[in-house]
Every structure is written in structure tokens, then in C-alpha cells.
């Protein structure tokens, strides 16, 4: 991987082949000593992978590998919560043994040992203010009843008690509050294992003042939706998230105060290197399930619109202006633009030492992954009037073509009568953009046609459509090559004041002549 990191950027089945199947098969054929004895591969938390289809696909790849390479001594241990789609997948595999781990006496004993040792450590660390006999056995009994053998509940309870950052940092007071709260919850125990967890989450969130929770909700909404499109570089640092959401340091950390028991929150001095993350995926599930979280639930459509708005604002801002180059294909890395003059940037929280790093991190993540991923998610979703309103005022002159065809399909499917997307010019600005297209047509001998958003032909051609209004409009020109197995497309947005350059035309000629392997490599299956 150090010599060739490319496999990590490939599709999942190619990663599996390059990183697991091929190396182990080669070692087996060579009779290497490392594969003569059973080799255990542990895959924990399968249910936390990208989506249900990806989870089932991974299981299918493992099963196919086992059947085709049955001589290999690879053993697979796959651990997951008992989600219905995974239970079905495992039941369909005769080679698969199954063991359901129940909350038995042993698990409860393990949790009790963890609680007692953790509380003893808290007392020892604070022996000057906490008496040696703390806590009372009755308090431990209440925590055990609430935990019901679940380490997740016990771990969150301990982090809550030992939270030294919150306003109330006295462990004795925090334990008293937690025990009192659990004492008023009737349905606790092994029959209702998630009840204690949900009540614990609710209790923690209830400590946040109402006037602060609006910011808290926005940050909480960003975390699960950041991964919904499974971008490669979406692990933005905490400081980058703060800047992306346009909060200053005080508002950001004030909104997260009291959540250290359920979210890994780096201190300010480490915020530029570390990212926010939930300690347990159950909190993610809790937030997205109104029946569990009630008033604290995240409304998916609202959060999605807020996320899109954040990315659009960054696209349009001066932060990323120097990455908009209408003279080149937008498939270049950040470093390739460093010779451009950067405009002054005013971030909500940055130092002269890390300002450039934060801008680069957010911009690359949005351009390369988040923006494309969210437009892909949008294309597979339903109508969204809030998002349409945002798009209607969007300045497509300062956009990239990443994911633009996903956006076009969504508009064409759900808002066909809205002329924000069109193939006929709607004014003088559109006519000027068509002149740019004629320049391309006269420079290279290739047909151009209005977009149909279909894949019927086997051909090589340019396809175009307008998106946006007036001076903010862009003409999306796609170089399309259709074949037997796939349609390959690369798109670019022409904007007013930026006629196609010689370099732009040269790129088209190379594509037409099909003699530039590096250029063809840029053509990605749509």
C-alpha cells in the first residue's frame, strides 16, 4: 500500500480482490508458512458500514471467496447487531455458523466489574473531595439495573459521571442526578435494554439550554449526514466543521458542553487534527428515530437541506474562489492551483498557522466527495422545495461540474416545468454561452446536442444544457463516450466571461482522437 495506494480508491470488489483475495491466493500457491495455519479475520460492526446494500455485498464477496478458495485456511468472524437484512443474509449461507450473544449472567457480571472499577478510579482520582466509601451500594445497584448487561449504557454512564468539562463537574453530584433520573424510569431491565440508553441520551441532551440547542442540533445533524454519502475524505477536523457551519469557537464548544459522555470532542488545541465522533452508533440511531428521541429527533429532510446549504455557501464563498478555474477541467488537486493568487479569507475560527490547512481540508472534501455524494443522494431522493429554492439562487459561474448531472436528473425528474434546467436559451446570457459552444464545435469535428439524460446511443459526442438564471447561469458541456458496457462522461461548466481556452479545446481534441491515455483515465463511468 505504501508503494501503490490506488486500490483504496477502487470499487469495493476490486479492493477485496487486490487486498485480500489475490495476496492470500498467491501465498497459498507458494506454500508460504504464514498461511499454513488458520488465519482469523475479525470483522466487527458490519451493521455500521455504508448502507444495507454495501453490507450484504460485502458478505456476498466473502462467501464467494470462501467457495472459490476453499483450500485457504482463512476463518471469518463477522460481528453485527441482529439487523433483519443481515440475519437473512447469514441464514442463506450454509457454510456460515451462527451464534446469537444474549445478555446473560456473564455479561452482567462483566458490566458490574467495569462499573465498580471505573467508579473506584474516579474516587481515587478525586480522593481529596470524594470519600472513600463512595458510591453507595444502592447507587451501584441502580446503575446495574439500568445497564442491563449493556456495556454501551455503562460506558456512557461512567463518562457522564466523570465529565470534568461540563458546568457541573462534581462526580458525586452527577452520579446523584443520574441515579435520581433512573429511579424515576419504570421500564428498566433486560426486557427493555434500549430504554435505559434512550433515557440516558435524553437526560444528557436535556441539560443543554433551549437557546443553545439550536446550534447543538445543527452540529449533531452534520455528523450522521456527513457519512450518509460515504465520502472518502469526509472526516473533517472539529475546527473545519466549526468553520464550515460558520460558528466561532465559543458557540461551537458552548453547544457541545455537556455532551462529552456521548461524543468524542477534542479540546481546542487538538481541534485542527481530530474530528468529532459519536462514541456509540446507538446515539446516531437515537437521533434519527423520533419514536425514541422525541423532541431531540433530527428531521432528515431539514438536516439534508441545511447540509446542502452549507456546501453551497462554501462553493459560492471567497474561500474556494481560487479553485474555480473555468479554463481547465475541474479534475485537478488542490496543490495544482497553488500558483493562483488567493483572496483574503475570513474564517470563523482559525489561526495564521492553520488557516490554509482548514480551507484546503474543507474545499477538497466538498469538491471531491461531499458535494458529489450529496448530489448523488439527492438524485435518488424525492422532491425537496427547500433545496430547489437554494438551487434557484445558486451562482453556477462559481461551481464545479462534480455531480452536476445528478443535480440535473433530479431537477428534470421532480421539477420538469421549472426552467432552471433547460436545453433552449432563455435570454442574451444564454445566447452568449451558446457562442462558446459554437467555438468548441468549430474547433473539433464532433456533434453537439441538447441533453436528453438518457443513454441510448453508441457514440462520441458533446451534450449540453443550461442551469441557473441570468448572469449566474452556466452551460454544462459533457464529453460523452457510449459503449457496450458503460457510458463514460466528463463534464465542464462554461460561464459568462470565460470563453473556452486553447487548453480547453486541446483537451477536447485529445478526447476525440482518443490518443491520450491520461485523459481517458479521467473519464469516469457515470
Short mmCIF file of C-alpha atoms in Angstrom, two decimals:
data_model
loop_
_atom_site.label_atom_id
_atom_site.label_comp_id
_atom_site.label_asym_id
_atom_site.label_seq_id
_atom_site.Cartn_x
_atom_site.Cartn_y
_atom_site.Cartn_z
CA UNK A 1 0.00 0.00 0.00
CA UNK A 2 2.91 2.36 0.64
CA UNK A 3 4.10 1.87 -2.95
CA UNK A 4 0.64 1.90 -4.55
CA UNK A 5 -2.31 3.39 -2.60
CA UNK A 6 -4.56 3.24 -5.68
CA UNK A 7 -6.56 0.13 -4.58
CA UNK A 8 -8.11 2.14 -1.75
CA UNK A 9 -9.74 4.38 -4.36
CA UNK A 10 -11.22 1.48 -6.32
CA UNK A 11 -14.66 -0.11 -6.03
CA UNK A 12 -15.21 -2.40 -3.06
CA UNK A 13 -14.99 -5.65 -5.03
CA UNK A 14 -11.68 -4.54 -6.56
CA UNK A 15 -10.35 -3.61 -3.12
CA UNK A 16 -11.31 -7.04 -1.82
CA UNK A 17 -9.59 -8.72 -4.76
CA UNK A 18 -6.39 -6.66 -4.60
CA UNK A 19 -6.02 -6.52 -0.81
CA UNK A 20 -7.32 -9.93 0.31
CA UNK A 21 -8.13 -12.46 -2.40
CA UNK A 22 -5.04 -12.09 -4.61
CA UNK A 23 -2.38 -11.83 -1.85
CA UNK A 24 -3.69 -14.82 0.12
CA UNK A 25 -4.13 -16.89 -3.04
CA UNK A 26 -0.55 -16.14 -4.06
CA UNK A 27 0.81 -17.05 -0.63
CA UNK A 28 -1.21 -20.28 -0.70
CA UNK A 29 0.14 -21.29 -4.13
CA UNK A 30 3.67 -20.55 -2.96
CA UNK A 31 3.17 -22.70 0.12
CA UNK A 32 4.13 -19.81 2.36
CA UNK A 33 4.39 -20.65 6.06
CA UNK A 34 2.15 -17.73 7.05
CA UNK A 35 -0.94 -19.40 5.56
CA UNK A 36 -0.33 -22.99 6.60
CA UNK A 37 -2.21 -22.49 9.84
CA UNK A 38 -5.69 -20.96 10.18
CA UNK A 39 -5.74 -17.20 9.85
CA UNK A 40 -8.61 -15.42 11.62
CA UNK A 41 -10.18 -12.30 10.11
CA UNK A 42 -12.46 -10.43 12.53
CA UNK A 43 -14.98 -8.02 11.03
CA UNK A 44 -16.72 -6.15 13.84
CA UNK A 45 -19.64 -3.75 13.45
CA UNK A 46 -20.76 -4.84 9.99
CA UNK A 47 -24.07 -3.05 10.56
CA UNK A 48 -22.17 0.26 10.76
CA UNK A 49 -20.89 0.02 7.18
CA UNK A 50 -22.09 2.37 4.45
CA UNK A 51 -25.59 1.07 3.78
CA UNK A 52 -27.60 -2.16 3.72
CA UNK A 53 -26.68 -2.99 0.13
CA UNK A 54 -22.98 -2.49 0.84
CA UNK A 55 -23.22 -4.71 3.92
CA UNK A 56 -24.91 -7.53 2.00
CA UNK A 57 -22.45 -7.10 -0.87
CA UNK A 58 -19.51 -7.47 1.49
CA UNK A 59 -20.99 -10.66 2.95
CA UNK A 60 -21.57 -11.99 -0.57
CA UNK A 61 -17.95 -11.29 -1.56
CA UNK A 62 -16.66 -13.13 1.50
CA UNK A 63 -18.92 -16.12 0.79
CA UNK A 64 -17.87 -16.25 -2.87
CA UNK A 65 -14.22 -16.07 -1.83
CA UNK A 66 -14.70 -18.96 0.62
CA UNK A 67 -16.42 -21.11 -2.01
CA UNK A 68 -13.85 -20.42 -4.74
CA UNK A 69 -10.82 -20.62 -2.46
CA UNK A 70 -11.94 -23.35 -0.08
CA UNK A 71 -8.37 -24.60 0.25
CA UNK A 72 -7.29 -21.43 2.03
CA UNK A 73 -7.24 -21.60 5.82
CA UNK A 74 -8.93 -18.24 6.30
CA UNK A 75 -11.54 -18.08 9.05
CA UNK A 76 -14.04 -15.23 9.14
CA UNK A 77 -15.70 -13.92 12.30
CA UNK A 78 -18.36 -11.35 11.43
CA UNK A 79 -19.96 -9.48 14.32
CA UNK A 80 -23.04 -7.32 13.99
CA UNK A 81 -26.21 -6.23 15.63
CA UNK A 82 -29.08 -8.53 14.56
CA UNK A 83 -30.43 -6.33 11.77
CA UNK A 84 -33.08 -8.13 9.72
CA UNK A 85 -31.30 -7.81 6.35
CA UNK A 86 -28.11 -9.29 7.81
CA UNK A 87 -29.96 -12.09 9.58
CA UNK A 88 -31.49 -13.07 6.23
CA UNK A 89 -28.10 -12.90 4.54
CA UNK A 90 -26.48 -15.19 7.11
CA UNK A 91 -29.35 -17.69 7.10
CA UNK A 92 -28.92 -18.09 3.33
CA UNK A 93 -25.30 -19.23 3.74
CA UNK A 94 -24.95 -22.94 4.58
CA UNK A 95 -21.22 -22.52 5.26
CA UNK A 96 -21.96 -20.00 7.99
CA UNK A 97 -22.28 -20.90 11.64
CA UNK A 98 -24.34 -18.53 13.78
CA UNK A 99 -24.17 -17.63 17.44
CA UNK A 100 -26.54 -15.10 19.00
CA UNK A 101 -24.97 -13.44 22.02
CA UNK A 102 -27.59 -12.82 24.68
CA UNK A 103 -27.40 -10.61 27.73
CA UNK A 104 -26.68 -13.43 30.15
CA UNK A 105 -25.31 -13.59 33.65
CA UNK A 106 -21.71 -13.42 32.43
CA UNK A 107 -22.29 -10.19 30.51
CA UNK A 108 -23.96 -8.63 33.55
CA UNK A 109 -21.01 -9.70 35.72
CA UNK A 110 -18.60 -8.11 33.24
CA UNK A 111 -20.56 -4.86 33.28
CA UNK A 112 -20.67 -4.85 37.09
CA UNK A 113 -16.90 -5.34 37.24
CA UNK A 114 -16.43 -2.48 34.78
CA UNK A 115 -18.73 -0.15 36.75
CA UNK A 116 -17.12 -0.86 40.11
CA UNK A 117 -13.57 -0.49 38.81
CA UNK A 118 -14.40 2.71 36.94
CA UNK A 119 -16.13 4.30 39.94
CA UNK A 120 -13.20 3.30 42.15
CA UNK A 121 -10.82 5.01 39.74
CA UNK A 122 -12.94 8.17 39.77
CA UNK A 123 -12.88 8.19 43.58
CA UNK A 124 -9.13 7.63 43.61
CA UNK A 125 -8.52 10.47 41.15
CA UNK A 126 -10.64 12.80 43.30
CA UNK A 127 -9.82 11.46 46.77
CA UNK A 128 -9.49 14.97 48.17
CA UNK A 129 -13.19 15.70 47.60
CA UNK A 130 -14.82 12.23 47.36
CA UNK A 131 -15.00 9.98 50.46
CA UNK A 132 -13.51 6.51 50.25
CA UNK A 133 -16.90 4.78 50.73
CA UNK A 134 -18.36 6.42 47.65
CA UNK A 135 -20.54 5.36 45.92
CA UNK A 136 -23.30 3.71 47.92
CA UNK A 137 -24.27 0.14 47.03
CA UNK A 138 -27.80 1.29 46.27
CA UNK A 139 -26.44 3.66 43.64
CA UNK A 140 -24.38 0.90 42.04
CA UNK A 141 -27.47 -1.33 42.04
CA UNK A 142 -29.44 1.35 40.17
CA UNK A 143 -26.71 1.68 37.54
CA UNK A 144 -26.58 -2.10 37.13
CA UNK A 145 -30.35 -2.29 36.68
CA UNK A 146 -30.20 0.48 34.08
CA UNK A 147 -27.24 -1.05 32.24
CA UNK A 148 -28.93 -4.46 31.90
CA UNK A 149 -25.65 -6.04 30.84
CA UNK A 150 -25.05 -3.48 28.08
CA UNK A 151 -21.55 -2.04 28.04
CA UNK A 152 -22.80 0.91 25.97
CA UNK A 153 -25.05 2.11 28.81
CA UNK A 154 -22.39 1.52 31.46
CA UNK A 155 -19.67 3.29 29.46
CA UNK A 156 -21.84 6.35 28.79
CA UNK A 157 -22.86 6.48 32.46
CA UNK A 158 -19.21 6.46 33.57
CA UNK A 159 -18.24 9.16 31.06
CA UNK A 160 -21.20 11.24 32.24
CA UNK A 161 -20.18 10.90 35.90
CA UNK A 162 -16.52 11.63 35.13
CA UNK A 163 -17.21 14.60 32.83
CA UNK A 164 -14.85 17.31 34.08
CA UNK A 165 -15.66 19.77 31.29
CA UNK A 166 -19.34 20.42 31.99
CA UNK A 167 -20.55 23.15 34.32
CA UNK A 168 -21.38 20.57 37.00
CA UNK A 169 -18.10 18.65 37.18
CA UNK A 170 -18.56 17.15 40.65
CA UNK A 171 -18.73 13.34 40.11
CA UNK A 172 -20.84 12.86 43.26
CA UNK A 173 -23.45 15.37 42.09
CA UNK A 174 -23.51 13.90 38.60
CA UNK A 175 -23.95 10.36 39.95
CA UNK A 176 -26.75 11.57 42.25
CA UNK A 177 -28.52 13.21 39.30
CA UNK A 178 -28.16 10.10 37.15
CA UNK A 179 -29.38 7.71 39.86
CA UNK A 180 -32.31 10.00 40.61
CA UNK A 181 -33.23 10.09 36.94
CA UNK A 182 -33.03 6.31 36.52
CA UNK A 183 -35.02 5.90 39.72
CA UNK A 184 -37.98 7.59 38.03
CA UNK A 185 -37.82 5.38 34.94
CA UNK A 186 -40.16 2.43 35.33
CA UNK A 187 -39.24 0.23 32.38
CA UNK A 188 -35.67 -0.79 33.04
CA UNK A 189 -34.02 -4.20 32.91
CA UNK A 190 -33.14 -6.89 30.39
CA UNK A 191 -36.62 -6.84 28.84
CA UNK A 192 -36.10 -3.24 27.74
CA UNK A 193 -32.35 -2.92 27.04
CA UNK A 194 -32.65 0.23 24.89
CA UNK A 195 -34.94 2.10 27.27
CA UNK A 196 -32.13 2.98 29.67
CA UNK A 197 -29.92 4.04 26.77
CA UNK A 198 -32.61 6.29 25.31
CA UNK A 199 -33.39 7.81 28.69
CA UNK A 200 -29.70 8.39 29.27
CA UNK A 201 -29.35 10.19 25.95
CA UNK A 202 -32.45 12.26 26.68
CA UNK A 203 -31.18 13.17 30.14
CA UNK A 204 -27.85 14.34 28.73
CA UNK A 205 -29.45 16.40 25.95
CA UNK A 206 -31.93 17.96 28.39
CA UNK A 207 -29.06 19.67 30.19
CA UNK A 208 -28.46 21.92 27.18
CA UNK A 209 -30.31 25.29 27.38
CA UNK A 210 -33.01 25.76 24.75
CA UNK A 211 -31.36 28.85 23.30
CA UNK A 212 -28.15 26.85 22.80
CA UNK A 213 -29.71 23.66 21.50
CA UNK A 214 -30.39 25.16 18.06
CA UNK A 215 -26.64 25.22 17.44
CA UNK A 216 -26.23 21.82 19.10
CA UNK A 217 -28.86 20.33 16.79
CA UNK A 218 -27.08 21.72 13.73
CA UNK A 219 -23.77 20.17 14.78
CA UNK A 220 -25.44 16.86 15.66
CA UNK A 221 -27.19 16.91 12.29
CA UNK A 222 -23.91 17.33 10.45
CA UNK A 223 -22.29 14.24 11.97
CA UNK A 224 -24.59 11.43 10.72
CA UNK A 225 -25.31 13.13 7.39
CA UNK A 226 -21.61 13.66 6.80
CA UNK A 227 -21.32 9.90 6.30
CA UNK A 228 -24.63 9.26 4.54
CA UNK A 229 -22.97 9.53 1.14
CA UNK A 230 -19.85 7.71 2.40
CA UNK A 231 -17.32 10.24 1.14
CA UNK A 232 -13.65 9.30 1.27
CA UNK A 233 -12.38 12.47 2.91
CA UNK A 234 -15.40 13.44 5.00
CA UNK A 235 -13.59 13.15 8.33
CA UNK A 236 -13.26 16.89 8.67
CA UNK A 237 -11.44 18.03 11.76
CA UNK A 238 -13.54 19.57 14.51
CA UNK A 239 -12.16 23.00 13.67
CA UNK A 240 -13.03 22.56 9.99
CA UNK A 241 -16.59 21.56 10.93
CA UNK A 242 -16.81 24.68 13.07
CA UNK A 243 -15.78 26.85 10.11
CA UNK A 244 -17.96 25.01 7.61
CA UNK A 245 -21.03 25.59 9.81
CA UNK A 246 -19.92 29.21 10.35
CA UNK A 247 -19.69 29.14 14.14
CA UNK A 248 -16.95 30.73 16.18
CA UNK A 249 -15.03 28.75 18.77
CA UNK A 250 -17.19 29.86 21.69
CA UNK A 251 -20.55 29.00 20.09
CA UNK A 252 -19.21 25.68 18.85
CA UNK A 253 -17.86 24.46 22.18
CA UNK A 254 -20.67 26.01 24.19
CA UNK A 255 -23.17 23.99 22.12
CA UNK A 256 -21.26 20.78 22.82
CA UNK A 257 -20.80 21.39 26.54
CA UNK A 258 -22.32 18.51 28.47
CA UNK A 259 -22.04 16.05 25.57
CA UNK A 260 -18.57 14.70 26.34
CA UNK A 261 -20.07 11.45 27.61
CA UNK A 262 -21.63 10.61 24.23
CA UNK A 263 -19.38 12.44 21.75
CA UNK A 264 -15.62 12.35 21.47
CA UNK A 265 -14.91 16.10 21.47
CA UNK A 266 -11.27 17.11 21.03
CA UNK A 267 -10.01 20.03 23.11
CA UNK A 268 -9.47 23.29 21.19
CA UNK A 269 -5.72 22.76 20.97
CA UNK A 270 -6.32 19.46 19.13
CA UNK A 271 -9.37 20.52 17.11
CA UNK A 272 -7.39 21.05 13.90
CA UNK A 273 -6.12 17.45 13.94
CA UNK A 274 -9.00 15.41 15.40
CA UNK A 275 -12.62 15.05 14.37
CA UNK A 276 -15.89 14.75 16.26
CA UNK A 277 -17.39 11.29 16.54
CA UNK A 278 -20.14 9.51 18.40
CA UNK A 279 -18.85 7.07 20.99
CA UNK A 280 -21.56 4.58 20.05
CA UNK A 281 -23.65 4.18 16.90
CA UNK A 282 -26.79 3.84 19.04
CA UNK A 283 -26.75 7.63 19.52
CA UNK A 284 -26.91 8.04 15.75
CA UNK A 285 -29.90 5.68 15.66
CA UNK A 286 -31.50 7.51 18.58
CA UNK A 287 -31.29 10.91 16.87
CA UNK A 288 -32.83 9.63 13.63
CA UNK A 289 -35.72 7.75 15.30
CA UNK A 290 -38.43 10.17 16.55
CA UNK A 291 -40.14 7.38 18.48
CA UNK A 292 -37.01 7.15 20.64
CA UNK A 293 -35.66 10.70 20.72
CA UNK A 294 -38.91 12.70 20.69
CA UNK A 295 -38.20 16.45 20.70
CA UNK A 296 -34.49 15.79 20.14
CA UNK A 297 -35.05 13.94 16.87
CA UNK A 298 -33.35 15.12 13.70
CA UNK A 299 -35.72 15.65 10.77
CA UNK A 300 -33.88 14.10 7.79
CA UNK A 301 -35.24 16.47 5.14
CA UNK A 302 -34.46 19.58 7.19
CA UNK A 303 -30.95 18.43 8.06
CA UNK A 304 -30.28 17.43 4.46
CA UNK A 305 -31.35 20.88 3.26
CA UNK A 306 -29.11 22.52 5.87
CA UNK A 307 -26.17 20.41 4.75
CA UNK A 308 -26.73 21.27 1.10
CA UNK A 309 -26.96 24.95 2.06
CA UNK A 310 -23.63 24.78 3.92
CA UNK A 311 -21.89 23.22 0.91
CA UNK A 312 -23.47 25.69 -1.49
CA UNK A 313 -22.39 28.64 0.65
CA UNK A 314 -18.84 27.33 0.71
CA UNK A 315 -18.94 26.79 -3.06
CA UNK A 316 -20.02 30.40 -3.56
CA UNK A 317 -17.71 31.92 -0.95
CA UNK A 318 -14.35 33.56 -1.41
CA UNK A 319 -12.88 30.59 0.47
CA UNK A 320 -12.94 28.45 -2.66
CA UNK A 321 -12.80 31.03 -5.45
CA UNK A 322 -9.24 30.15 -6.30
CA UNK A 323 -10.28 26.56 -7.03
CA UNK A 324 -12.82 27.68 -9.67
CA UNK A 325 -10.90 27.76 -12.92
CA UNK A 326 -13.17 27.93 -15.92
CA UNK A 327 -10.21 27.43 -18.23
CA UNK A 328 -9.41 23.90 -17.07
CA UNK A 329 -11.15 20.64 -16.40
CA UNK A 330 -12.06 20.58 -12.68
CA UNK A 331 -10.24 17.30 -12.10
CA UNK A 332 -7.15 18.82 -10.52
CA UNK A 333 -5.88 18.58 -6.99
CA UNK A 334 -5.66 21.50 -4.61
CA UNK A 335 -1.89 21.62 -4.98
CA UNK A 336 -2.16 22.25 -8.73
CA UNK A 337 -3.80 25.60 -8.02
CA UNK A 338 -1.26 26.92 -5.55
CA UNK A 339 0.23 29.29 -8.10
CA UNK A 340 -3.01 31.28 -8.17
CA UNK A 341 -3.44 34.38 -6.07
CA UNK A 342 -5.63 33.56 -3.10
CA UNK A 343 -8.12 36.19 -1.97
CA UNK A 344 -8.26 37.14 1.71
CA UNK A 345 -10.12 34.56 3.76
CA UNK A 346 -12.08 35.32 6.90
CA UNK A 347 -12.80 32.10 8.75
CA UNK A 348 -14.86 31.97 11.91
CA UNK A 349 -12.07 30.23 13.85
CA UNK A 350 -8.54 29.88 12.51
CA UNK A 351 -5.01 30.94 13.22
CA UNK A 352 -2.44 32.19 10.70
CA UNK A 353 -0.70 28.83 11.11
CA UNK A 354 -3.67 26.59 10.22
CA UNK A 355 -5.89 28.85 8.09
CA UNK A 356 -4.66 27.42 4.79
CA UNK A 357 -4.94 23.84 6.05
CA UNK A 358 -8.58 24.37 7.11
CA UNK A 359 -9.53 25.94 3.78
CA UNK A 360 -7.82 23.13 1.87
CA UNK A 361 -9.43 20.44 4.01
CA UNK A 362 -12.98 21.76 3.65
CA UNK A 363 -12.65 22.62 -0.03
CA UNK A 364 -11.14 19.31 -1.08
CA UNK A 365 -13.68 17.35 0.96
CA UNK A 366 -16.60 19.21 -0.56
CA UNK A 367 -15.33 19.24 -4.12
CA UNK A 368 -14.05 15.70 -4.25
CA UNK A 369 -16.55 13.86 -2.09
CA UNK A 370 -19.22 15.62 -0.10
CA UNK A 371 -20.69 17.72 -2.90
CA UNK A 372 -20.75 14.83 -5.35
CA UNK A 373 -22.04 12.43 -2.69
CA UNK A 374 -24.85 14.68 -1.59
CA UNK A 375 -25.93 15.39 -5.15
CA UNK A 376 -25.91 11.64 -5.76
CA UNK A 377 -28.09 11.18 -2.68
CA UNK A 378 -30.33 13.98 -3.90
CA UNK A 379 -30.73 12.33 -7.30
CA UNK A 380 -32.04 9.18 -5.62
CA UNK A 381 -34.47 11.05 -3.38
CA UNK A 382 -37.82 12.75 -3.79
CA UNK A 383 -38.84 16.36 -4.19
CA UNK A 384 -37.36 18.99 -1.93
CA UNK A 385 -38.76 22.50 -2.25
CA UNK A 386 -36.24 23.94 0.23
CA UNK A 387 -33.38 22.61 -1.84
CA UNK A 388 -34.97 23.89 -5.05
CA UNK A 389 -35.11 27.37 -3.52
CA UNK A 390 -31.41 27.17 -2.68
CA UNK A 391 -30.53 25.97 -6.16
CA UNK A 392 -32.61 28.73 -7.78
CA UNK A 393 -30.33 31.42 -6.31
CA UNK A 394 -27.14 29.44 -6.84
CA UNK A 395 -24.34 31.03 -8.84
CA UNK A 396 -23.29 28.32 -11.27
CA UNK A 397 -20.45 30.50 -12.57
CA UNK A 398 -18.62 29.64 -9.37
CA UNK A 399 -19.32 25.96 -9.29
CA UNK A 400 -17.62 22.80 -10.44
CA UNK A 401 -19.09 20.10 -12.61
CA UNK A 402 -18.71 17.40 -9.92
CA UNK A 403 -22.10 15.74 -9.60
CA UNK A 404 -23.82 18.33 -11.78
CA UNK A 405 -25.56 15.67 -13.86
CA UNK A 406 -27.01 14.14 -10.68
CA UNK A 407 -28.48 17.55 -9.92
CA UNK A 408 -29.78 17.83 -13.48
CA UNK A 409 -31.54 14.47 -13.32
CA UNK A 410 -33.15 15.39 -10.00
CA UNK A 411 -34.43 18.69 -11.41
CA UNK A 412 -35.61 17.00 -14.61
CA UNK A 413 -37.44 14.27 -12.66
CA UNK A 414 -39.17 16.36 -9.99
CA UNK A 415 -39.37 19.88 -11.44
CA UNK A 416 -39.59 19.45 -15.23
CA UNK A 417 -41.60 22.65 -15.68
CA UNK A 418 -39.04 24.77 -13.82
CA UNK A 419 -36.78 26.36 -16.41
CA UNK A 420 -33.76 26.50 -14.11
CA UNK A 421 -32.74 23.45 -16.19
CA UNK A 422 -33.23 23.87 -19.93
CA UNK A 423 -31.84 23.00 -23.33
CA UNK A 424 -33.06 26.14 -25.11
CA UNK A 425 -31.57 29.60 -24.45
CA UNK A 426 -33.73 31.84 -22.27
CA UNK A 427 -32.03 35.19 -22.82
CA UNK A 428 -28.99 37.09 -24.02
CA UNK A 429 -26.68 35.48 -21.46
CA UNK A 430 -27.66 32.01 -22.63
CA UNK A 431 -27.05 33.03 -26.24
CA UNK A 432 -23.58 34.19 -25.28
CA UNK A 433 -22.92 30.80 -23.71
CA UNK A 434 -24.09 29.11 -26.91
CA UNK A 435 -21.46 31.12 -28.78
CA UNK A 436 -18.85 29.47 -26.56
CA UNK A 437 -20.26 26.09 -27.57
CA UNK A 438 -20.00 27.04 -31.25
CA UNK A 439 -16.34 27.87 -30.69
CA UNK A 440 -15.83 24.34 -29.42
CA UNK A 441 -17.81 22.90 -32.34
CA UNK A 442 -15.75 24.78 -34.90
CA UNK A 443 -12.51 23.69 -33.27
CA UNK A 444 -13.29 19.98 -33.17
CA UNK A 445 -15.38 17.86 -35.50
CA UNK A 446 -17.83 16.28 -33.11
CA UNK A 447 -21.62 16.60 -32.94
CA UNK A 448 -23.21 18.51 -30.08
CA UNK A 449 -26.79 18.04 -29.00
CA UNK A 450 -29.18 19.11 -26.24
CA UNK A 451 -29.15 16.86 -23.21
CA UNK A 452 -31.68 14.02 -23.07
CA UNK A 453 -30.39 12.45 -19.81
CA UNK A 454 -30.61 9.03 -21.45
CA UNK A 455 -28.05 6.54 -22.71
CA UNK A 456 -29.46 5.18 -25.94
CA UNK A 457 -26.71 5.81 -28.46
CA UNK A 458 -23.33 4.20 -29.03
CA UNK A 459 -21.39 7.26 -29.99
CA UNK A 460 -18.97 10.01 -29.03
CA UNK A 461 -20.46 13.47 -28.78
CA UNK A 462 -20.86 16.64 -26.74
CA UNK A 463 -24.07 17.13 -24.78
CA UNK A 464 -25.12 20.43 -23.24
CA UNK A 465 -27.76 22.04 -21.07
CA UNK A 466 -28.22 25.33 -19.26
CA UNK A 467 -28.59 25.54 -15.50
CA UNK A 468 -29.23 28.65 -13.40
CA UNK A 469 -30.56 32.08 -14.25
CA UNK A 470 -29.15 35.15 -16.00
CA UNK A 471 -25.55 36.02 -15.25
CA UNK A 472 -25.42 33.20 -12.69
CA UNK A 473 -26.21 30.58 -15.33
CA UNK A 474 -23.77 28.01 -16.57
CA UNK A 475 -23.65 25.93 -19.72
CA UNK A 476 -22.83 22.36 -18.77
CA UNK A 477 -20.92 20.68 -21.60
CA UNK A 478 -20.38 16.95 -21.26
CA UNK A 479 -17.97 14.94 -23.37
CA UNK A 480 -19.76 11.61 -23.64
CA UNK A 481 -18.50 8.31 -24.96
CA UNK A 482 -21.01 5.45 -25.02
CA UNK A 483 -20.02 1.84 -25.41
CA UNK A 484 -21.26 -1.69 -24.90
CA UNK A 485 -20.68 -1.85 -21.15
CA UNK A 486 -20.74 1.71 -19.88
CA UNK A 487 -21.24 5.35 -20.58
CA UNK A 488 -18.23 7.49 -19.76
CA UNK A 489 -18.74 11.17 -19.14
CA UNK A 490 -16.68 14.17 -18.15
CA UNK A 491 -18.42 17.50 -17.73
CA UNK A 492 -17.38 21.13 -17.53
CA UNK A 493 -19.33 24.32 -16.85
CA UNK A 494 -18.86 27.26 -19.20
CA UNK A 495 -19.65 30.63 -17.64
CA UNK A 496 -20.08 34.20 -18.83
CA UNK A 497 -16.76 35.94 -19.32
CA UNK A 498 -14.77 32.72 -19.66
CA UNK A 499 -14.72 31.57 -23.29
CA UNK A 500 -13.08 28.19 -23.94
CA UNK A 501 -9.30 28.50 -23.94
CA UNK A 502 -6.82 26.75 -26.21
CA UNK A 503 -6.00 24.35 -23.38
CA UNK A 504 -9.69 23.55 -23.03
CA UNK A 505 -10.01 22.90 -26.76
CA UNK A 506 -6.84 20.79 -26.74
CA UNK A 507 -8.38 18.59 -24.06
CA UNK A 508 -11.40 18.04 -26.30
CA UNK A 509 -9.21 17.19 -29.28
CA UNK A 510 -7.30 14.59 -27.28
CA UNK A 511 -10.58 13.09 -26.13
CA UNK A 512 -11.88 13.00 -29.72
CA UNK A 513 -8.69 11.48 -31.11
CA UNK A 514 -8.55 9.02 -28.23
CA UNK A 515 -4.76 9.22 -28.10
CA UNK A 516 -4.21 10.48 -24.57
CA UNK A 517 -4.26 7.64 -22.05
CA UNK A 518 -4.06 10.02 -19.11
CA UNK A 519 -7.05 11.96 -20.40
CA UNK A 520 -9.05 8.79 -20.96
CA UNK A 521 -8.27 7.83 -17.37
CA UNK A 522 -10.20 10.94 -16.28
CA UNK A 523 -13.33 9.58 -17.95
CA UNK A 524 -15.25 8.04 -15.08
CA UNK A 525 -18.20 5.62 -15.51
CA UNK A 526 -21.38 7.58 -14.86
#
